[in-house]
């Protein structure tokens, strides 16, 4: 089965239940990520893999927010939040983050909350994020990245296959992703249960 098709199906299935499991448990990461970003009112932000829209209420209502996701069922839940919370600054579209339809340099800022390790090709997602983000734009990733601890890293390798079946991988390495995409690390904070995840702020250091 095609990877892209299967990740879409996996998250279409999560749609109804996602908030029950992942709203609270991942909320610290979303809050810290948005705080690190310091989004200004005249800036345009893209949220990649916006899912059920749990971070949408955290952005200033004066900023223009575009959210994309590959799963239409996750986005249906995000649309409900946009309507009930009157988030008139938010536009949502079904789109694959690995092949975005936006022109180069379309956004001042990009966020990806718990997405890069969920996508079939993390490297492609990050290179697309850098393409659509302006030079010197700010990019925030919130994710679990491969542990630096030898034993934990081995454990993560062991459970990776099972985790992929339910929607994410556990062995994604942060440093090569940053290096190969010309991203400059500005700040990182450990977040969520056992500080097992990271909120990472980067600058898009691509050439103008
Ligand atoms: C773990 S959920 C995170 C949702 C949300 N960002 C949050 O904070 O809870 C991962 C999301 O990434 C989306 N996703 C995975 N691969 C994608 C891709 N290639 N393009 C767009 N969205 C993708 C999934 O459909 C899902 O909604």
GROMACS .gro file of C-alpha atoms and ligand atoms in nm:
model
  235
    1UNK     CA    1   0.000   0.000   0.000
    2UNK     CA    2   0.122   0.350  -0.088
    3UNK     CA    3   0.261   0.521   0.227
    4UNK     CA    4   0.086   0.848   0.164
    5UNK     CA    5  -0.249   0.676   0.116
    6UNK     CA    6  -0.201   0.475   0.431
    7UNK     CA    7  -0.110   0.775   0.653
    8UNK     CA    8  -0.420   0.952   0.526
    9UNK     CA    9  -0.632   0.648   0.615
   10UNK     CA   10  -0.469   0.613   0.958
   11UNK     CA   11  -0.547   0.974   1.049
   12UNK     CA   12  -0.894   0.960   0.891
   13UNK     CA   13  -0.957   0.684   1.148
   14UNK     CA   14  -0.806   0.892   1.432
   15UNK     CA   15  -1.027   1.192   1.341
   16UNK     CA   16  -1.316   1.120   1.579
   17UNK     CA   17  -1.101   1.017   1.875
   18UNK     CA   18  -0.784   1.225   1.835
   19UNK     CA   19  -0.874   1.501   2.082
   20UNK     CA   20  -0.974   1.251   2.351
   21UNK     CA   21  -0.622   1.102   2.350
   22UNK     CA   22  -0.394   1.386   2.239
   23UNK     CA   23  -0.547   1.721   2.336
   24UNK     CA   24  -0.420   1.737   2.695
   25UNK     CA   25  -0.118   1.511   2.673
   26UNK     CA   26   0.045   1.724   2.398
   27UNK     CA   27  -0.087   2.065   2.505
   28UNK     CA   28   0.230   2.189   2.679
   29UNK     CA   29   0.427   2.141   2.356
   30UNK     CA   30   0.177   2.340   2.152
   31UNK     CA   31   0.176   2.624   2.407
   32UNK     CA   32   0.556   2.640   2.431
   33UNK     CA   33   0.595   2.619   2.051
   34UNK     CA   34   0.358   2.909   1.989
   35UNK     CA   35   0.528   3.111   2.264
   36UNK     CA   36   0.872   3.052   2.111
   37UNK     CA   37   0.741   3.172   1.776
   38UNK     CA   38   0.625   3.517   1.899
   39UNK     CA   39   0.395   3.555   1.599
   40UNK     CA   40   0.325   3.919   1.511
   41UNK     CA   41  -0.015   4.046   1.401
   42UNK     CA   42   0.090   4.133   1.046
   43UNK     CA   43   0.259   3.797   0.984
   44UNK     CA   44   0.124   3.510   0.776
   45UNK     CA   45   0.164   3.163   0.924
   46UNK     CA   46   0.132   2.815   0.777
   47UNK     CA   47   0.053   2.526   1.011
   48UNK     CA   48   0.148   2.199   0.845
   49UNK     CA   49  -0.044   1.890   0.957
   50UNK     CA   50  -0.286   2.105   1.154
   51UNK     CA   51  -0.493   1.796   1.235
   52UNK     CA   52  -0.803   1.869   1.444
   53UNK     CA   53  -0.686   2.229   1.493
   54UNK     CA   54  -0.583   2.208   1.859
   55UNK     CA   55  -0.326   2.487   1.824
   56UNK     CA   56  -0.543   2.724   1.619
   57UNK     CA   57  -0.687   2.912   1.922
   58UNK     CA   58  -0.332   2.984   2.044
   59UNK     CA   59  -0.240   3.216   1.755
   60UNK     CA   60  -0.326   3.587   1.762
   61UNK     CA   61  -0.659   3.648   1.590
   62UNK     CA   62  -0.501   3.933   1.396
   63UNK     CA   63  -0.253   3.703   1.215
   64UNK     CA   64  -0.343   3.523   0.894
   65UNK     CA   65  -0.329   3.147   0.952
   66UNK     CA   66  -0.337   2.877   0.682
   67UNK     CA   67  -0.370   2.517   0.801
   68UNK     CA   68  -0.314   2.213   0.582
   69UNK     CA   69  -0.351   1.842   0.646
   70UNK     CA   70  -0.358   1.528   0.436
   71UNK     CA   71  -0.655   1.384   0.630
   72UNK     CA   72  -0.995   1.532   0.548
   73UNK     CA   73  -1.146   1.373   0.860
   74UNK     CA   74  -0.894   1.545   1.090
   75UNK     CA   75  -0.962   1.872   0.907
   76UNK     CA   76  -1.340   1.833   0.956
   77UNK     CA   77  -1.275   1.852   1.331
   78UNK     CA   78  -1.053   2.159   1.280
   79UNK     CA   79  -1.332   2.324   1.075
   80UNK     CA   80  -1.572   2.268   1.368
   81UNK     CA   81  -1.331   2.454   1.600
   82UNK     CA   82  -1.287   2.738   1.350
   83UNK     CA   83  -1.665   2.781   1.336
   84UNK     CA   84  -1.738   2.746   1.707
   85UNK     CA   85  -1.448   2.972   1.814
   86UNK     CA   86  -1.510   3.226   1.533
   87UNK     CA   87  -1.154   3.202   1.407
   88UNK     CA   88  -1.211   3.416   1.101
   89UNK     CA   89  -0.837   3.453   1.046
   90UNK     CA   90  -0.797   3.079   0.971
   91UNK     CA   91  -0.822   2.899   0.634
   92UNK     CA   92  -0.798   2.520   0.613
   93UNK     CA   93  -0.720   2.305   0.308
   94UNK     CA   94  -0.653   1.937   0.241
   95UNK     CA   95  -0.296   1.923   0.108
   96UNK     CA   96   0.005   1.696   0.119
   97UNK     CA   97   0.291   1.866   0.308
   98UNK     CA   98   0.539   1.670   0.096
   99UNK     CA   99   0.423   1.846  -0.223
  100UNK     CA  100   0.272   2.177  -0.123
  101UNK     CA  101   0.083   2.385  -0.376
  102UNK     CA  102   0.210   2.719  -0.240
  103UNK     CA  103   0.469   2.927  -0.428
  104UNK     CA  104   0.817   2.972  -0.280
  105UNK     CA  105   0.851   3.223   0.009
  106UNK     CA  106   0.475   3.246   0.080
  107UNK     CA  107   0.488   3.253   0.463
  108UNK     CA  108   0.664   3.448   0.739
  109UNK     CA  109   0.640   3.154   0.979
  110UNK     CA  110   0.563   2.782   0.970
  111UNK     CA  111   0.468   2.546   1.252
  112UNK     CA  112   0.461   2.166   1.247
  113UNK     CA  113   0.324   2.020   1.571
  114UNK     CA  114   0.380   1.644   1.602
  115UNK     CA  115   0.379   1.612   1.223
  116UNK     CA  116   0.726   1.558   1.081
  117UNK     CA  117   0.756   1.210   1.233
  118UNK     CA  118   0.400   1.128   1.123
  119UNK     CA  119   0.466   1.198   0.755
  120UNK     CA  120   0.587   0.915   0.529
  121UNK     CA  121   0.888   1.127   0.416
  122UNK     CA  122   0.999   1.366   0.695
  123UNK     CA  123   1.289   1.503   0.490
  124UNK     CA  124   1.054   1.605   0.208
  125UNK     CA  125   0.817   1.776   0.454
  126UNK     CA  126   1.101   1.981   0.603
  127UNK     CA  127   1.243   2.078   0.262
  128UNK     CA  128   0.894   2.185   0.149
  129UNK     CA  129   0.851   2.389   0.470
  130UNK     CA  130   1.179   2.569   0.395
  131UNK     CA  131   1.075   2.631   0.034
  132UNK     CA  132   0.740   2.794   0.121
  133UNK     CA  133   0.883   2.988   0.420
  134UNK     CA  134   1.056   3.320   0.346
  135UNK     CA  135   1.433   3.352   0.394
  136UNK     CA  136   1.497   3.429   0.764
  137UNK     CA  137   1.141   3.317   0.842
  138UNK     CA  138   1.077   3.139   1.172
  139UNK     CA  139   0.992   2.770   1.184
  140UNK     CA  140   0.878   2.575   1.489
  141UNK     CA  141   0.883   2.196   1.512
  142UNK     CA  142   0.723   2.016   1.802
  143UNK     CA  143   0.809   1.651   1.797
  144UNK     CA  144   0.968   1.356   1.962
  145UNK     CA  145   1.316   1.315   1.819
  146UNK     CA  146   1.540   1.011   1.851
  147UNK     CA  147   1.672   0.980   2.205
  148UNK     CA  148   2.038   1.058   2.280
  149UNK     CA  149   2.032   0.787   2.546
  150UNK     CA  150   2.168   0.458   2.403
  151UNK     CA  151   1.917   0.231   2.578
  152UNK     CA  152   1.617   0.452   2.507
  153UNK     CA  153   1.725   0.483   2.143
  154UNK     CA  154   1.739   0.101   2.119
  155UNK     CA  155   1.393   0.076   2.275
  156UNK     CA  156   1.261   0.336   2.029
  157UNK     CA  157   1.402   0.129   1.741
  158UNK     CA  158   1.225  -0.176   1.881
  159UNK     CA  159   0.882  -0.012   1.897
  160UNK     CA  160   0.919   0.190   1.575
  161UNK     CA  161   0.740  -0.063   1.352
  162UNK     CA  162   0.437  -0.081   1.582
  163UNK     CA  163   0.421   0.299   1.620
  164UNK     CA  164   0.434   0.350   1.242
  165UNK     CA  165   0.118   0.139   1.213
  166UNK     CA  166  -0.071   0.384   1.435
  167UNK     CA  167   0.064   0.701   1.275
  168UNK     CA  168   0.418   0.807   1.374
  169UNK     CA  169   0.779   0.697   1.389
  170UNK     CA  170   0.999   0.712   1.698
  171UNK     CA  171   1.351   0.731   1.548
  172UNK     CA  172   1.356   1.068   1.371
  173UNK     CA  173   1.693   1.244   1.413
  174UNK     CA  174   1.674   1.623   1.453
  175UNK     CA  175   2.031   1.731   1.363
  176UNK     CA  176   2.052   1.589   1.008
  177UNK     CA  177   1.711   1.740   0.929
  178UNK     CA  178   1.831   2.084   1.037
  179UNK     CA  179   2.169   2.059   0.864
  180UNK     CA  180   2.044   1.930   0.531
  181UNK     CA  181   1.782   2.205   0.512
  182UNK     CA  182   1.994   2.504   0.616
  183UNK     CA  183   1.798   2.559   0.935
  184UNK     CA  184   1.961   2.750   1.219
  185UNK     CA  185   1.862   2.632   1.564
  186UNK     CA  186   1.762   2.928   1.785
  187UNK     CA  187   1.600   2.766   2.087
  188UNK     CA  188   1.470   2.432   2.206
  189UNK     CA  189   1.269   2.331   2.510
  190UNK     CA  190   1.179   1.989   2.639
  191UNK     CA  191   0.804   1.948   2.680
  192UNK     CA  192   0.520   1.711   2.775
  193UNK     CA  193   0.528   1.394   2.979
  194UNK     CA  194   0.881   1.301   3.101
  195UNK     CA  195   1.012   1.589   2.883
  196UNK     CA  196   1.014   1.331   2.606
  197UNK     CA  197   0.923   1.578   2.325
  198UNK     CA  198   1.090   1.900   2.210
  199UNK     CA  199   0.967   2.237   2.089
  200UNK     CA  200   1.233   2.367   1.850
  201UNK     CA  201   1.259   2.719   1.705
  202UNK     CA  202   1.468   2.762   1.388
  203UNK     CA  203   1.545   3.032   1.135
  204UNK     CA  204   1.520   2.950   0.767
  205UNK     CA  205   1.876   3.031   0.661
  206UNK     CA  206   1.824   2.961   0.291
  207UNK     CA  207   1.969   3.212   0.043
  208UNK     CA  208   1.753   3.509  -0.064
  209LIG     C1  209   0.002   1.342   1.535
  209LIG     S1  210  -0.105   1.436   1.433
  209LIG     C2  211  -0.076   1.603   1.489
  209LIG     C3  212  -0.196   1.693   1.472
  209LIG     C4  213  -0.183   1.835   1.530
  209LIG     N1  214  -0.077   1.908   1.464
  209LIG     C5  215  -0.162   1.835   1.679
  209LIG     O1  216  -0.095   1.925   1.730
  209LIG     O2  217  -0.218   1.752   1.749
  209LIG     C6  218  -0.021   1.432   1.278
  209LIG     C7  219  -0.097   1.503   1.167
  209LIG     O3  220  -0.012   1.513   1.051
  209LIG     C8  221  -0.088   1.487   0.936
  209LIG     N2  222   0.001   1.445   0.826
  209LIG     C9  223   0.080   1.337   0.821
  209LIG     N3  224   0.146   1.333   0.704
  209LIG    C10  225   0.108   1.443   0.635
  209LIG    C11  226   0.142   1.496   0.508
  209LIG     N4  227   0.228   1.434   0.428
  209LIG     N5  228   0.083   1.610   0.468
  209LIG    C12  229  -0.007   1.675   0.549
  209LIG     N6  230  -0.043   1.630   0.670
  209LIG    C13  231   0.015   1.515   0.714
  209LIG    C14  232  -0.186   1.379   0.981
  209LIG     O4  233  -0.297   1.367   0.895
  209LIG    C15  234  -0.223   1.428   1.121
  209LIG     O5  235  -0.333   1.514   1.120
   0.00000   0.00000   0.00000
